PDB file of C-alpha atoms in Angstrom:
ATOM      1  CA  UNK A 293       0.000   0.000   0.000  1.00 76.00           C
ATOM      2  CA  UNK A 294       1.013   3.258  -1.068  1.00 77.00           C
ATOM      3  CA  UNK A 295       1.250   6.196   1.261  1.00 81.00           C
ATOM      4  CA  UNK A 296       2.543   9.171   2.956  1.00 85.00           C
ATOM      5  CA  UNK A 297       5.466   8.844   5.905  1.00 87.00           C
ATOM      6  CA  UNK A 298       3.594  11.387   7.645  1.00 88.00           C
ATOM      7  CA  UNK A 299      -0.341  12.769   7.787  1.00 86.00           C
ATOM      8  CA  UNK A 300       0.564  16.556   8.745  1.00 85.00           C
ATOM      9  CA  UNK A 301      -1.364  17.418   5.891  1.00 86.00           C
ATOM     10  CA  UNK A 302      -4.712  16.254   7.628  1.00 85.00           C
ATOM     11  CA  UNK A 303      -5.525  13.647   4.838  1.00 84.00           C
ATOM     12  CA  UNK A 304      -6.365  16.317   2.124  1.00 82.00           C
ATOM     13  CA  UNK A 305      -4.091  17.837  -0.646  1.00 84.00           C
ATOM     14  CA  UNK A 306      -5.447  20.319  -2.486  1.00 80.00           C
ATOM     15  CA  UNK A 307      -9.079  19.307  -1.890  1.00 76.00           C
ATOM     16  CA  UNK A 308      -8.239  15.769  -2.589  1.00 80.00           C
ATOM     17  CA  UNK A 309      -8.182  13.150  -0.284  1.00 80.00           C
ATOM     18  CA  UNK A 310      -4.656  11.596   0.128  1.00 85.00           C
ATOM     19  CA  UNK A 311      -6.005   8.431   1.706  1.00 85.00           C
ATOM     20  CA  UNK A 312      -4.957   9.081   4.909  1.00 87.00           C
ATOM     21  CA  UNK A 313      -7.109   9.823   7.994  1.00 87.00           C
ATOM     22  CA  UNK A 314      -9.013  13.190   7.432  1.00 85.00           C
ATOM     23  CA  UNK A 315      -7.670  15.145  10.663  1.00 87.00           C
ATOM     24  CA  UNK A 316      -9.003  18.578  11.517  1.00 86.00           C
ATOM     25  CA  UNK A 317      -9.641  20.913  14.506  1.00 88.00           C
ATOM     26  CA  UNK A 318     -12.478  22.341  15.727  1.00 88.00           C
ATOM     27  CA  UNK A 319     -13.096  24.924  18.781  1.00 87.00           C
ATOM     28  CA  UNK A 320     -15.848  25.652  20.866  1.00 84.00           C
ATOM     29  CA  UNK A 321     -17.046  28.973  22.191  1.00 81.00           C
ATOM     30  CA  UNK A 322     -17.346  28.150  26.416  1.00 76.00           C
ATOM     31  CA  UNK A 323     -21.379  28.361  27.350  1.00 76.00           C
ATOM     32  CA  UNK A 324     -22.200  31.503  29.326  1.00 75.00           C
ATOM     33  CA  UNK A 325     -24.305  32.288  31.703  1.00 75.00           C
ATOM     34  CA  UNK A 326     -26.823  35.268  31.784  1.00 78.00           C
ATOM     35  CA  UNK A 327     -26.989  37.171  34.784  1.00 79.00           C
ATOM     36  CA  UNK A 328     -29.792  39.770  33.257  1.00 86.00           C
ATOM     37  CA  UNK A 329     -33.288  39.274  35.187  1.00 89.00           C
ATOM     38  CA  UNK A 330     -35.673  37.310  32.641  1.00 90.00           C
ATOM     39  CA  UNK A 331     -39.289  36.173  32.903  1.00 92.00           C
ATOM     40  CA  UNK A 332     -39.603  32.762  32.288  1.00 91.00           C
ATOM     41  CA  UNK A 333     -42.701  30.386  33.460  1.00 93.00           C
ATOM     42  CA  UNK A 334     -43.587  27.636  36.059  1.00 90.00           C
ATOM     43  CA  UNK A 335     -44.773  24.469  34.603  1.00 92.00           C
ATOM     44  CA  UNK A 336     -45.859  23.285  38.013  1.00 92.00           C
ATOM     45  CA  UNK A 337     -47.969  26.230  38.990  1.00 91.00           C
ATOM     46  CA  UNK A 338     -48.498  27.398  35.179  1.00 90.00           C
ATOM     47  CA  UNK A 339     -47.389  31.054  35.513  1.00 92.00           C
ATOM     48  CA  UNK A 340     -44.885  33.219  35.308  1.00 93.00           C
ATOM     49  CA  UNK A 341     -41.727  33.735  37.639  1.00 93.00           C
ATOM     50  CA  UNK A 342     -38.814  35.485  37.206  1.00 92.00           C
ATOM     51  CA  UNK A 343     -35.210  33.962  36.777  1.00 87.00           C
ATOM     52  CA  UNK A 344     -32.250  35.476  37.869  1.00 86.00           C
ATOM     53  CA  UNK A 345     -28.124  33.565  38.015  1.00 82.00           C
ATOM     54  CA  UNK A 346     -25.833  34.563  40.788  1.00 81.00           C
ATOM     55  CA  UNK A 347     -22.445  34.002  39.842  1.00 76.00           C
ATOM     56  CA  UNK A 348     -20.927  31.532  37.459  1.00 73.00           C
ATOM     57  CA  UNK A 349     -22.501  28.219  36.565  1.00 71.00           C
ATOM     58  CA  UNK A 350     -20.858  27.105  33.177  1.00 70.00           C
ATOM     59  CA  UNK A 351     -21.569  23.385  32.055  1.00 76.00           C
ATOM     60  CA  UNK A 352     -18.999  21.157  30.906  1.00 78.00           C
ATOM     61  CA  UNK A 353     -20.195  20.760  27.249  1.00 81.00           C
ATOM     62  CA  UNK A 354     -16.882  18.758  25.903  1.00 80.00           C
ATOM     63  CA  UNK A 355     -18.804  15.206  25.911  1.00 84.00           C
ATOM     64  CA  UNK A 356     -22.227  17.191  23.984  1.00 86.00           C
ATOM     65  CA  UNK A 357     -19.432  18.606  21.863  1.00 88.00           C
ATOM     66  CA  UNK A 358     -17.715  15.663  20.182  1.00 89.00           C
ATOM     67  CA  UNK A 359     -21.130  13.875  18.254  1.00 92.00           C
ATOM     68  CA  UNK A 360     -21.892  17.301  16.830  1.00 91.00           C
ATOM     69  CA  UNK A 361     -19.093  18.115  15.517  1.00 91.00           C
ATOM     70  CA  UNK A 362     -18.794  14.479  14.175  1.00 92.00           C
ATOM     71  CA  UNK A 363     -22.175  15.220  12.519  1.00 94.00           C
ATOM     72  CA  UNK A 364     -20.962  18.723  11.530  1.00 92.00           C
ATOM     73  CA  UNK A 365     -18.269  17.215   9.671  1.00 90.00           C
ATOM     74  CA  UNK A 366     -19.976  14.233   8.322  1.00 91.00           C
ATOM     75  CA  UNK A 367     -22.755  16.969   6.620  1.00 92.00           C
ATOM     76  CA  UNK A 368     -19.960  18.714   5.105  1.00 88.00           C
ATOM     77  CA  UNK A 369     -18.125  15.785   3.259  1.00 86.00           C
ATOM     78  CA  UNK A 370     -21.453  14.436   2.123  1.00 88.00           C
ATOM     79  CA  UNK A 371     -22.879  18.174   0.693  1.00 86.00           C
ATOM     80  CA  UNK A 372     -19.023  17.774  -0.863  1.00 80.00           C
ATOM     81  CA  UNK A 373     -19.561  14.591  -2.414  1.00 81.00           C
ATOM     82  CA  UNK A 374     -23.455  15.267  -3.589  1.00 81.00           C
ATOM     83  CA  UNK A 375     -21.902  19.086  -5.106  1.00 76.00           C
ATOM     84  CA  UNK A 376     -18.993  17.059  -6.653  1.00 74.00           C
ATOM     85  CA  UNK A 377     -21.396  14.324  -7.814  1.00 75.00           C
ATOM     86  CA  UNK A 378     -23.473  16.534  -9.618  1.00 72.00           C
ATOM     87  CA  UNK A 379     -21.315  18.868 -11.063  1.00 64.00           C
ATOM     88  CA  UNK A 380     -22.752  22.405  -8.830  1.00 56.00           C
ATOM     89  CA  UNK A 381     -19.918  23.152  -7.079  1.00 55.00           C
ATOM     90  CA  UNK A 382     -20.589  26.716  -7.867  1.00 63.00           C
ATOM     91  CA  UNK A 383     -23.333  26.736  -5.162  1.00 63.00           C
ATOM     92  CA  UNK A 384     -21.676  25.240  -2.170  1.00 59.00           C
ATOM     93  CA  UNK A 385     -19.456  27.620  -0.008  1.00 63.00           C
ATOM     94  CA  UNK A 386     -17.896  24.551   0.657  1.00 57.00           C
ATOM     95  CA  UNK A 387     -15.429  24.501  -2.793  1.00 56.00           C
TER      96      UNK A 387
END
């Protein structure tokens, strides 16, 4: 089998798959929370309370994170293969 002594080039060259392993990286924007006063409602009473955050209470979203960006990436190599496919690359911002 032919191929590369390294993969720095993430598996593509020049928009073409090398064969390798397709490597990229992605980065997430931390959560945040609000700490403005907002209205929301009660579902056990039915009516409206207000909600308000003290301090900091980020969630740890790194285990959410990985399956969507799986996804993310599997949507964009399938849109690239159905634009490739059928010849209108001209209307994906993907090539």
């Amino acid at each position: 089998q032919v191929k590369t002594r390294t993969n720095r080039h993430g598996g593509i060259l020049g928009g073409i798959t090398s064969g390798m392993p397709i490597v990229f990286r992605a980065a997430v924007k931390p959560t945040s929370s609000i700490a403005q006063r907002q209205e929301s409602v009660s579902l056990a009473e039915k009516t409206g309370v207000p909600l308000e955050i003290h301090g900091r209470h980020d969630p740890c979203i790194t285990t959410r994170a990985v399956p969507v960006v799986e996804a993310a990436m599997a949507i964009a190599l399938l849109d690239a293969y159905f634009c490739a496919s059928t010849n209108t690359t001209k209307d994906s911002p993907w090539l």
